[in-house]
Short mmCIF file of C-alpha atoms in Angstrom, two decimals:
data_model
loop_
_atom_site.label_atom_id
_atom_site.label_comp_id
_atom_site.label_asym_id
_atom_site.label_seq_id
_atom_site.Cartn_x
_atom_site.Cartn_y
_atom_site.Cartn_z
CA UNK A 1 -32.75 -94.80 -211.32
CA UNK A 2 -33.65 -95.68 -214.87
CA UNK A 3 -36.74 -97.88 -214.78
CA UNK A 4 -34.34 -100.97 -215.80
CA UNK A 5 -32.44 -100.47 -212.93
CA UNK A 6 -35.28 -100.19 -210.64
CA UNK A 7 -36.86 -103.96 -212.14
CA UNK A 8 -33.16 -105.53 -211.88
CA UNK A 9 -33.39 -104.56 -207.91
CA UNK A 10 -37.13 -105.65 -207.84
CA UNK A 11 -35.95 -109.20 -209.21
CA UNK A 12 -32.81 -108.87 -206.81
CA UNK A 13 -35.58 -108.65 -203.72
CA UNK A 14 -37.83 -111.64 -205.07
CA UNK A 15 -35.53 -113.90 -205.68
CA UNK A 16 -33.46 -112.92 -202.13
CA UNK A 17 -36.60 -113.74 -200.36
CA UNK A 18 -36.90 -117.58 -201.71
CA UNK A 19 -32.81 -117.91 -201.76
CA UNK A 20 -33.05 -116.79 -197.39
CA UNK A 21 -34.68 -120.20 -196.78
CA UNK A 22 -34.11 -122.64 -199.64
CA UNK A 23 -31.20 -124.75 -199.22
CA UNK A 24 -31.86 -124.65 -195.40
CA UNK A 25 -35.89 -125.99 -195.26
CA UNK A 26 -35.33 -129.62 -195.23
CA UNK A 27 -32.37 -130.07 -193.26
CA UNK A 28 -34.01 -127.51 -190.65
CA UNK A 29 -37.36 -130.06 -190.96
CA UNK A 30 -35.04 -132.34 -189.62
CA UNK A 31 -33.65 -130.96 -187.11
CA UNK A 32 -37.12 -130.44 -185.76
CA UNK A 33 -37.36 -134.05 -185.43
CA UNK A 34 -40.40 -134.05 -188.85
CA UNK A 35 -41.14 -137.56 -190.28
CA UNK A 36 -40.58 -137.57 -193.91
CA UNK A 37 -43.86 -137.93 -195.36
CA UNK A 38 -44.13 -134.75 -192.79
CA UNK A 39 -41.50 -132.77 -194.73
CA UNK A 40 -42.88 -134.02 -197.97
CA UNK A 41 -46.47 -132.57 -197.26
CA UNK A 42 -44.78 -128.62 -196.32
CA UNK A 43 -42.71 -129.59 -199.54
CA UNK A 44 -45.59 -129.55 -201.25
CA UNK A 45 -46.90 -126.49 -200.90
CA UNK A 46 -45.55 -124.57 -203.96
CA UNK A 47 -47.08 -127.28 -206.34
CA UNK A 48 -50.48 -126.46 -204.30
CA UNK A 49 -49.81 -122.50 -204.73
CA UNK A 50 -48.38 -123.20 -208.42
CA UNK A 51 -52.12 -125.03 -209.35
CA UNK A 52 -54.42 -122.55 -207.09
CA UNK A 53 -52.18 -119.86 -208.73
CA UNK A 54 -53.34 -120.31 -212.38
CA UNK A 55 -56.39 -119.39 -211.37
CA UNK A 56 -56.40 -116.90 -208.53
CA UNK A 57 -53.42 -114.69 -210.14
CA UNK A 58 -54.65 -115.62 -213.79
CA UNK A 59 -58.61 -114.86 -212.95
CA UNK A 60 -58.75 -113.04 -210.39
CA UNK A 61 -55.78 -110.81 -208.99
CA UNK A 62 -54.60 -109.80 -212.41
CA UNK A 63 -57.98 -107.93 -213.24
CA UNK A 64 -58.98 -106.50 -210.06
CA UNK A 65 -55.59 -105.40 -208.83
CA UNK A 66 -52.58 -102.90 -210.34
CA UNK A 67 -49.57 -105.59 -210.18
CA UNK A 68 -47.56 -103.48 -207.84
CA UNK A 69 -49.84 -103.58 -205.00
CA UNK A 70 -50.79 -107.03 -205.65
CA UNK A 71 -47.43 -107.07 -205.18
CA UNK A 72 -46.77 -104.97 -202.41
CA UNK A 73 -49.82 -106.66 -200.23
CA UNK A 74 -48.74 -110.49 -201.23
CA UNK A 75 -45.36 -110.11 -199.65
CA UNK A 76 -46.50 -107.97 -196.44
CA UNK A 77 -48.56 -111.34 -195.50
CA UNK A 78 -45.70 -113.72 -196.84
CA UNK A 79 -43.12 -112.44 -194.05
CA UNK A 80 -45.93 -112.65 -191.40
CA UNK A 81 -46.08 -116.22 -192.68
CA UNK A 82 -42.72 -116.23 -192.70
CA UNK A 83 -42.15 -114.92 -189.09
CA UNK A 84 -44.38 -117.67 -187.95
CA UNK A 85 -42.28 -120.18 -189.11
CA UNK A 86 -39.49 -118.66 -187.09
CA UNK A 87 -41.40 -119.01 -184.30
CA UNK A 88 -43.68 -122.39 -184.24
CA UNK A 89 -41.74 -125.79 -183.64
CA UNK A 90 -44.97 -128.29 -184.11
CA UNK A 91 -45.17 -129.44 -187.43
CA UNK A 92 -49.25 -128.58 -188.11
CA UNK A 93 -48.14 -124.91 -187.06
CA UNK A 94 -45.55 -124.59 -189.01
CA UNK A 95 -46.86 -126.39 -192.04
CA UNK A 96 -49.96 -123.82 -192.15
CA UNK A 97 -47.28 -121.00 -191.70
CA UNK A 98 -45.36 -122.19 -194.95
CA UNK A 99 -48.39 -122.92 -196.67
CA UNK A 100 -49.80 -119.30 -196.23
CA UNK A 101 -46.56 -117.66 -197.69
CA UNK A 102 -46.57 -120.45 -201.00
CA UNK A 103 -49.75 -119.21 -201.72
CA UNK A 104 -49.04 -115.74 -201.75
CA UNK A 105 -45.51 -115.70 -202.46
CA UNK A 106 -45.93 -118.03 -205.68
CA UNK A 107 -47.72 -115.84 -207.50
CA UNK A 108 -46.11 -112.54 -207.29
CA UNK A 109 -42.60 -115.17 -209.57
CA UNK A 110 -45.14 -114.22 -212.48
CA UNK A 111 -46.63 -111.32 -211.62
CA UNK A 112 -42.73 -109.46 -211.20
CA UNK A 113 -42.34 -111.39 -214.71
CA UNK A 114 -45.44 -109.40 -215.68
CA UNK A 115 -44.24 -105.89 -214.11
CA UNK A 116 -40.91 -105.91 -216.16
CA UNK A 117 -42.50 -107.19 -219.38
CA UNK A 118 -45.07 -104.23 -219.33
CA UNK A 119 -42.91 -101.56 -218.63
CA UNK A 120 -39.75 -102.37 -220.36
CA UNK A 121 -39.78 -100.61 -223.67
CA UNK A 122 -37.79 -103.22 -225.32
CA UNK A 123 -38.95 -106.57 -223.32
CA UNK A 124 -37.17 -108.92 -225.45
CA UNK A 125 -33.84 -107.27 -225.05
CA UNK A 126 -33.60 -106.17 -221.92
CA UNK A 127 -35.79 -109.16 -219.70
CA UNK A 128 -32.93 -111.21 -219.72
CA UNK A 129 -30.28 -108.67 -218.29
CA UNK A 130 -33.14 -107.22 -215.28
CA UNK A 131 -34.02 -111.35 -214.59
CA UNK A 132 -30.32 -111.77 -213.92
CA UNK A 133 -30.99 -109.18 -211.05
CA UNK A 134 -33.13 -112.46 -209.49
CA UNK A 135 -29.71 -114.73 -209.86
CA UNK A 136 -27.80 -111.73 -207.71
CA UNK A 137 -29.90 -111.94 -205.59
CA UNK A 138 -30.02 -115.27 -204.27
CA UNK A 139 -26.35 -115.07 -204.43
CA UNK A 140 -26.45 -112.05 -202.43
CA UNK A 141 -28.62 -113.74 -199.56
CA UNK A 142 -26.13 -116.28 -198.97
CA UNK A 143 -23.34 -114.66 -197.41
CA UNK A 144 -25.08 -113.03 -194.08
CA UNK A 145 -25.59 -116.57 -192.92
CA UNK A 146 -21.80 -116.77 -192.47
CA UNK A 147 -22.63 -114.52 -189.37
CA UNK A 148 -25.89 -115.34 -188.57
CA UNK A 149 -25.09 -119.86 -188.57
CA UNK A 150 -22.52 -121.04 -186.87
CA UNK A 151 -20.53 -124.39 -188.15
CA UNK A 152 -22.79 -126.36 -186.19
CA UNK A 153 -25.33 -124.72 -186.36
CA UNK A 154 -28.68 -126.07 -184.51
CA UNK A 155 -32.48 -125.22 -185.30
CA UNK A 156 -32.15 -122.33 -182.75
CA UNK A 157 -29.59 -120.88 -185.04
CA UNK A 158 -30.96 -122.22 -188.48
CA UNK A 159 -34.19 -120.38 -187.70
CA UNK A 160 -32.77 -117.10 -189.05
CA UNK A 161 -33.16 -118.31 -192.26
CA UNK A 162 -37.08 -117.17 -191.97
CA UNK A 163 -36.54 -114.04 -189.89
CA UNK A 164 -34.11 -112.70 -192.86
CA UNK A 165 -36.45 -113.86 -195.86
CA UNK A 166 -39.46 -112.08 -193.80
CA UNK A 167 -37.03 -108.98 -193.34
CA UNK A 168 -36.59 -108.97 -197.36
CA UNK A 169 -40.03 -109.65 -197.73
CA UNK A 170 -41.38 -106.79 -196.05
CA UNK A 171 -38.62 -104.60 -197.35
CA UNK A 172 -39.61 -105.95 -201.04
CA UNK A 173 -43.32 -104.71 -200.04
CA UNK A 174 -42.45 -101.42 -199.28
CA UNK A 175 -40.31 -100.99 -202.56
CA UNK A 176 -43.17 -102.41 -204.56
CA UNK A 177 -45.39 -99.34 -204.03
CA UNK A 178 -42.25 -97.33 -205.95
CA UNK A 179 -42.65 -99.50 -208.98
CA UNK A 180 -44.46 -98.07 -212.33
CA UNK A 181 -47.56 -98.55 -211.77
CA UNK A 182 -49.23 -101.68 -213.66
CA UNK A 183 -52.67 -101.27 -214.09
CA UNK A 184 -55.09 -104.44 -213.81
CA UNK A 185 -56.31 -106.60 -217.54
CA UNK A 186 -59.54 -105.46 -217.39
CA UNK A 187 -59.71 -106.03 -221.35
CA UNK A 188 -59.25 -109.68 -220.24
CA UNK A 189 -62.26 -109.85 -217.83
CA UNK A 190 -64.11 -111.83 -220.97
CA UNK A 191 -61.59 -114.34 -221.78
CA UNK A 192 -62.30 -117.86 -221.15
CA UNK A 193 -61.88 -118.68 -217.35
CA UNK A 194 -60.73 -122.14 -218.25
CA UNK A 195 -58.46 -121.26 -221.50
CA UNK A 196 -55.89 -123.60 -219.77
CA UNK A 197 -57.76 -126.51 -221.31
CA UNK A 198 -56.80 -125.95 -224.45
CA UNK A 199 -52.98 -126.29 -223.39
CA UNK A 200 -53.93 -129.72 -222.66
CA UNK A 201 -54.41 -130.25 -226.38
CA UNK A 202 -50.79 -129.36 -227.07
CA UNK A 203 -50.01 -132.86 -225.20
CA UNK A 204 -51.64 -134.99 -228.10
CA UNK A 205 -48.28 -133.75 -230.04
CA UNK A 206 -45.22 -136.29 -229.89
CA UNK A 207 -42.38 -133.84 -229.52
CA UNK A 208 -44.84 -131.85 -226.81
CA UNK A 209 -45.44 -134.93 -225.22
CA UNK A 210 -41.72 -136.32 -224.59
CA UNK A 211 -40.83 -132.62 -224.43
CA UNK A 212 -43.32 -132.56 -220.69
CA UNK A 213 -42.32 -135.73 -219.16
CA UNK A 214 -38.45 -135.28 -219.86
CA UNK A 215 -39.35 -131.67 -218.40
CA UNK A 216 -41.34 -133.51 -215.21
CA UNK A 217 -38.14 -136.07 -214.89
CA UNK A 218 -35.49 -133.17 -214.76
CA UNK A 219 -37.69 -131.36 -212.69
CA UNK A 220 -37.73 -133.38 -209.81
CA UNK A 221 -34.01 -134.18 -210.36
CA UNK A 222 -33.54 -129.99 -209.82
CA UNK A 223 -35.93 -129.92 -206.88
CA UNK A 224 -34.57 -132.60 -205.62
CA UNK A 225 -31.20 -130.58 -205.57
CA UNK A 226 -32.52 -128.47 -203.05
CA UNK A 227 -33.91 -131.20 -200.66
CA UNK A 228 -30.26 -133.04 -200.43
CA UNK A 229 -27.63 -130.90 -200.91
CA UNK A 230 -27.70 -128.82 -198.12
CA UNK A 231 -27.31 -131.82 -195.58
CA UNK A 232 -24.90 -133.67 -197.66
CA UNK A 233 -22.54 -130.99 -198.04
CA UNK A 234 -23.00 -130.55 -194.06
CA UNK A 235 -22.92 -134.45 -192.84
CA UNK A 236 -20.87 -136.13 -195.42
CA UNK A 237 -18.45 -133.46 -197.01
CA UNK A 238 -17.68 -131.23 -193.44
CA UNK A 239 -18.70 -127.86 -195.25
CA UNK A 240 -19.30 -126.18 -191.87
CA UNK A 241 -22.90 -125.12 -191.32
CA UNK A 242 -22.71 -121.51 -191.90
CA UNK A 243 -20.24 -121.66 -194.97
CA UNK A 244 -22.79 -124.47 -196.78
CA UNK A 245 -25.38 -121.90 -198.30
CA UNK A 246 -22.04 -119.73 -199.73
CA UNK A 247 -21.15 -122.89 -201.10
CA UNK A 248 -23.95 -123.77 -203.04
CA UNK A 249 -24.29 -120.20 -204.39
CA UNK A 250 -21.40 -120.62 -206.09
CA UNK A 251 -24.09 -122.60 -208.97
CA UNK A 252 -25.57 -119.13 -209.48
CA UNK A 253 -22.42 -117.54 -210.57
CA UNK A 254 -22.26 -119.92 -212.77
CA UNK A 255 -25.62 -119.21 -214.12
CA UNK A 256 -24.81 -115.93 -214.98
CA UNK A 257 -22.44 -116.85 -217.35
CA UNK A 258 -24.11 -119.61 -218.25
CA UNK A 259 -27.00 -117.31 -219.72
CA UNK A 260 -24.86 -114.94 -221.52
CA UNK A 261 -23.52 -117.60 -223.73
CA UNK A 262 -26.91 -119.30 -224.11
CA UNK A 263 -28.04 -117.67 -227.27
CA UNK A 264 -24.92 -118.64 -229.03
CA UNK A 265 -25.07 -122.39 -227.67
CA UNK A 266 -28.47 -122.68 -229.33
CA UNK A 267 -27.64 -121.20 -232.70
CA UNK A 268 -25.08 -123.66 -232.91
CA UNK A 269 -26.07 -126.93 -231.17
CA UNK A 270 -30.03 -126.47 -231.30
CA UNK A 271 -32.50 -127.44 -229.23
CA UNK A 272 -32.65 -130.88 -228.88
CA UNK A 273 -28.48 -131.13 -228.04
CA UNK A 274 -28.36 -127.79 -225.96
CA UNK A 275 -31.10 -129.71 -223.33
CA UNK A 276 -29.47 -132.86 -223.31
CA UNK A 277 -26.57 -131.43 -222.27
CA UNK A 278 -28.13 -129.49 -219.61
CA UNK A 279 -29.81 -132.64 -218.12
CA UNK A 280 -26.61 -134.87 -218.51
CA UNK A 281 -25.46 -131.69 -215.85
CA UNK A 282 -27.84 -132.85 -213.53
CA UNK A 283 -26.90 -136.51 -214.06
CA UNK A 284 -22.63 -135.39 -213.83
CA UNK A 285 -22.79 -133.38 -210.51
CA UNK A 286 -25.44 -136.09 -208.96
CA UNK A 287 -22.57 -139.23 -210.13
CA UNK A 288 -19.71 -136.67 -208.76
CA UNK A 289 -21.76 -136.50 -205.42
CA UNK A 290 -21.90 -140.29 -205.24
CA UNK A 291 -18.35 -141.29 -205.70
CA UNK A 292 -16.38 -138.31 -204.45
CA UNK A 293 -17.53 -137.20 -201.44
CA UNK A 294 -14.14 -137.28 -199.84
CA UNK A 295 -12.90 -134.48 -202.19
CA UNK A 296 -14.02 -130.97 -201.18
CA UNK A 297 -12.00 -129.36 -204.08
CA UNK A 298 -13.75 -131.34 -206.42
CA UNK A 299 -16.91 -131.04 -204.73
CA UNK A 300 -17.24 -127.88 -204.93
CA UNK A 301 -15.87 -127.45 -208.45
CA UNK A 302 -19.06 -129.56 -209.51
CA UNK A 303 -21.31 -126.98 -207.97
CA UNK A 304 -20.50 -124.27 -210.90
CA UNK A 305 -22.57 -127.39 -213.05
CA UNK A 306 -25.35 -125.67 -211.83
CA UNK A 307 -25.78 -123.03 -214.16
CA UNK A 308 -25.84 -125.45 -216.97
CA UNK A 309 -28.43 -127.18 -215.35
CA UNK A 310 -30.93 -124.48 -215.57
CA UNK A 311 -29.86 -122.52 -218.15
CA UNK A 312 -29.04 -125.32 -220.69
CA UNK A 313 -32.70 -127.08 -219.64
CA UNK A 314 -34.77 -124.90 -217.77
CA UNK A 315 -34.31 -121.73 -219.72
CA UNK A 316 -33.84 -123.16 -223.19
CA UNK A 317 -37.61 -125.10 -222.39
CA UNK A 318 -39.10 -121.18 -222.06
CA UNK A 319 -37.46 -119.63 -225.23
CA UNK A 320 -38.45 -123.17 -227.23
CA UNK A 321 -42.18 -122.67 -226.45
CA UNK A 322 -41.93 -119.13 -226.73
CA UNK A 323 -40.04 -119.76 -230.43
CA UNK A 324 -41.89 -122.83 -231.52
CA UNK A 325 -45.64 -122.79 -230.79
CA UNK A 326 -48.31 -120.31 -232.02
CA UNK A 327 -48.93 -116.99 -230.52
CA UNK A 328 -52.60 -117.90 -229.62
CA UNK A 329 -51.60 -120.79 -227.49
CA UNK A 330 -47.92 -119.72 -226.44
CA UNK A 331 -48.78 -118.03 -222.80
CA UNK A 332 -51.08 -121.28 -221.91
CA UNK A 333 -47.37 -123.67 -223.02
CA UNK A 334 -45.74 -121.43 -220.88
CA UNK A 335 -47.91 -121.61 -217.83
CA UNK A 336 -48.47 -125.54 -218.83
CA UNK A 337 -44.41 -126.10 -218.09
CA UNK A 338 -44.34 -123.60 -215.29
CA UNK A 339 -46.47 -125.36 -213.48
CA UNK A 340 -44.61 -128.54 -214.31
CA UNK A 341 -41.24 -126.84 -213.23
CA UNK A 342 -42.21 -124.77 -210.03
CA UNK A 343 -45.29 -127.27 -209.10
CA UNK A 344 -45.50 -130.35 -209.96
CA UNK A 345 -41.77 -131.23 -209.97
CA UNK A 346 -40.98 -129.33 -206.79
CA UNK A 347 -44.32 -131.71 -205.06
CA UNK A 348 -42.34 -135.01 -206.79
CA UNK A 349 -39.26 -134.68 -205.43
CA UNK A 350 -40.73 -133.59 -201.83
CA UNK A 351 -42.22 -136.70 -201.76
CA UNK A 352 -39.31 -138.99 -202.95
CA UNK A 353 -36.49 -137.80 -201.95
CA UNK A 354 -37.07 -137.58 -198.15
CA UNK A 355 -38.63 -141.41 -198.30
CA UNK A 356 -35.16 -142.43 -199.78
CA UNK A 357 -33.26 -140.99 -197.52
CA UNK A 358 -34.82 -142.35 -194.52
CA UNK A 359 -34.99 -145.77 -196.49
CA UNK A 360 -31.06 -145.46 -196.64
CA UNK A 361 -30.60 -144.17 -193.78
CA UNK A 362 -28.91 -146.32 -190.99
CA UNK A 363 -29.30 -147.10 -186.89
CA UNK A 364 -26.66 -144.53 -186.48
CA UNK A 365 -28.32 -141.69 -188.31
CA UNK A 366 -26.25 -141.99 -191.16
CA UNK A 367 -26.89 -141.84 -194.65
CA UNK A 368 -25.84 -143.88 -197.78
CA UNK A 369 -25.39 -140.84 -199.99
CA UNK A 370 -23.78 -143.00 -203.34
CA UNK A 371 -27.57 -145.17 -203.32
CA UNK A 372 -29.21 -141.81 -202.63
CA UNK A 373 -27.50 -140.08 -205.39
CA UNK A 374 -27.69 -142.28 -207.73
CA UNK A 375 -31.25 -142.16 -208.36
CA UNK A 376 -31.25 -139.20 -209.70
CA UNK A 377 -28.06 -139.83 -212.01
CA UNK A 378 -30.31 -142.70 -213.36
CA UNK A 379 -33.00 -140.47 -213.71
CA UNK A 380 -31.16 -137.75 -216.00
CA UNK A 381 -29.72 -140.73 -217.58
CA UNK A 382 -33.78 -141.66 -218.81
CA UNK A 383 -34.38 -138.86 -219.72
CA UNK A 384 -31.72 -138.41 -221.79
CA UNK A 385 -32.52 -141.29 -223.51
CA UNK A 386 -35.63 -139.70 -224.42
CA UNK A 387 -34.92 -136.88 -225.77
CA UNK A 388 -32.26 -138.59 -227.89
CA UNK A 389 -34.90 -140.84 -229.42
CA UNK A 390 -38.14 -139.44 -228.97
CA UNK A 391 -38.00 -135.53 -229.39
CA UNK A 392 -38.06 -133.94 -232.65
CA UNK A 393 -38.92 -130.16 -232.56
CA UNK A 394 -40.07 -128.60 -235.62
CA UNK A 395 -36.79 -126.18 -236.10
CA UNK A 396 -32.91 -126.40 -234.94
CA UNK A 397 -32.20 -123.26 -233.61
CA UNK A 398 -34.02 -120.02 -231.42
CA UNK A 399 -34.21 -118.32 -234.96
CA UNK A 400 -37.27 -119.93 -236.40
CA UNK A 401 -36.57 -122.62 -239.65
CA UNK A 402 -40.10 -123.32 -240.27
CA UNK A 403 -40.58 -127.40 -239.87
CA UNK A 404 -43.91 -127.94 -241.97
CA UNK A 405 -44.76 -131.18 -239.98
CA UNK A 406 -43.69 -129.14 -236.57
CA UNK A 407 -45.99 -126.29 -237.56
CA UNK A 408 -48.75 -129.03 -238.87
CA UNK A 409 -49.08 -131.04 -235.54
CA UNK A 410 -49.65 -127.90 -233.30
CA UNK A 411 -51.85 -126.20 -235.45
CA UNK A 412 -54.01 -129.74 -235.46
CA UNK A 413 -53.38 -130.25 -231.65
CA UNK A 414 -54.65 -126.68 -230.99
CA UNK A 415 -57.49 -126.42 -233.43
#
């Protein structure tokens, strides 16, 4: 295999790994009878691996070990941790389980990031076409739980989800030791152990600033996603139990097309339009949610919005910071929205979702999914507002028209 190939399959195994489990984690949480501020504390877990991760992977594992066997090690222990939560019932069990595998599975989202960049000879062009192996993946994952669930399926059943995501896991381990080998940053060993301070700085600047709360705001919308859809589509809709995952895959074929025609969406609508239109997404399919329910055709029709949720927000965010700000303080941005997107977002809606859906959730165990889903429709809707008013980014387009004032405010903000 040409070494593209072999980092498209590598992004097919990491992303399989987090797509096993995803869509199933809260509505299996609840099946094992686990309060909500229970399920928002093992929902927090990737915000604690996202912070501890800046500085273990960042400091520490990046200039000690080659990024393959970081790799390779990292996911041996995630599918113990995984297996574990196969196994254990009792919430403190099986919250120290999950947390184990967040902290070491966390990590190795940047460090395969890290693998392709440095061995691709032409990273620019070709990262986007081995990431999309990451989007197969997760696709991929979905289907052998038509098999494995059945339409009803219970915790005994739901379970699997684990097992197969510590069966990829180990498999990913083994094919890690086959990648090209990535030696540690030594040269970095003098760089300043708290660099990510200066990132902070970037936050004094207005279109920076609205730019990371609209970012927070829409990322708790897309976590959020995760926590409710699963059981919604299950409970209110009828998708049967085993179908529900294939269902909600269907957003990451969307993706796929969605990032081919990305490029050309910015060069003609710009930044500020191309990310209000993937956060009005996120408002559309939540509002579609709330008022038809009763239509399966049209329910799942909304699900293809998915892919311009992330790529028209999520993705355009990383190429603005990589097009926009300075080289010297780009990779701190980067890691400063990461964070936001994968940590701090994800720990948000873990913590409000579940409390409003017990809040509107009735004697009979059922839920009132139109007040549920509407918080997040009025949510995008903010946001939207702000970006409309508030953000103004120093050029249009992903091809840089230098914006004087743009270019003045970060270089003040980072000097």
């Amino acid at each position: 295999m040409t070494v593209r190939t072999r980092l498209f399959l590598m992004m097919v195994l990491q992303l399989a790994v987090w797509g096993a489990w995803a869509p199933k984690l809260f509505p299996y949480m609840g099946m094992l009878g686990f309060a909500p501020w229970q399920q928002s504390l093992v929902g927090s877990c990737w915000g604690v691996a996202a912070v501890l991760g800046i500085f273990f992977s960042n400091q520490f594992a990046d200039r000690n070990f080659s990024a393959e066997r970081f790799m390779a090690g990292s996911h041996v222990i995630g599918g113990l941790a995984l297996l574990a939560c196969a196994v254990t019932t009792s919430f403190w069990p099986f919250f120290a389980a999950y947390l184990i595998f967040s902290l070491v599975y966390v990590p190795t989202l940047s460090v395969s990031n890290a693998i392709a960049f440095a061995n691709l000879k032409e990273p620019a062009k070709d990262f986007g076409a081995v990431r999309m192996g990451g989007t197969v993946g997760w696709i991929a994952v979905s289907w052998p739980f038509i098999f494995l669930l059945g339409a009803k399926a219970g915790p005994e059943q739901v379970r699997s989800i684990f097992v197969v995501a510590a069966v990829v896991s180990f498999a990913l381990a083994a094919y890690s030791l086959t990648l090209p080998h990535t030696p540690p940053k030594r040269d970095a060993a003098g760089a300043d152990p708290l660099a990510w301070r200066e990132t902070l700085k970037l936050l004094g600047v207005p279109f920076v600033a609205v730019l990371f709360l609209v970012t927070f705001i829409d990322s708790v919308i897309h976590n959020g996603y995760f926590v409710m859809a699963d059981a919604f589509l299950t409970n209110r809709v009828g998708i049967a139990g085993n179908l529900s995952m294939v269902v909600l895959s269907m957003g990451q074929f969307a993706e796929i097309v969605t990032m081919f025609i990305l490029g050309g969406v910015l060069a003609k609508l710009g930044w500020k339009t191309t990310m209000i239109v993937g956060v009005l997404a996120h408002g559309a399919r939540f509002a579609v949610f709330a008022y038809f329910a009763d239509s399966v055709p049209v329910i799942l029709a909304v699900q293809l919005l998915h892919g311009v949720c992330y790529a028209f927000f999520f993705a355009t965010v990383y190429i603005f910071v990589d097009a926009a700000f300075p080289n010297d303080v780009r990779a701190s941005a980067q890691g400063l929205f990461n964070l936001l997107i994968l940590g701090i977002g994800n720990v948000g809606a873990s913590f409000l979702f579940p409390a409003l859906i017990a809040r509107w959730t009735d004697a009979a165990g059922v839920v009132d999914y139109r007040s549920l889903f509407l918080v997040p429709t009025g949510m995008a809707a903010i946001a939207v507002l702000l970006l409309a008013a508030f953000f103004r980014p120093p050029h249009r387009g992903p091809v840089p028209e230098t914006s004087p004032r743009g270019e003045a405010e970060l270089a003040q903000a980072t000097s």
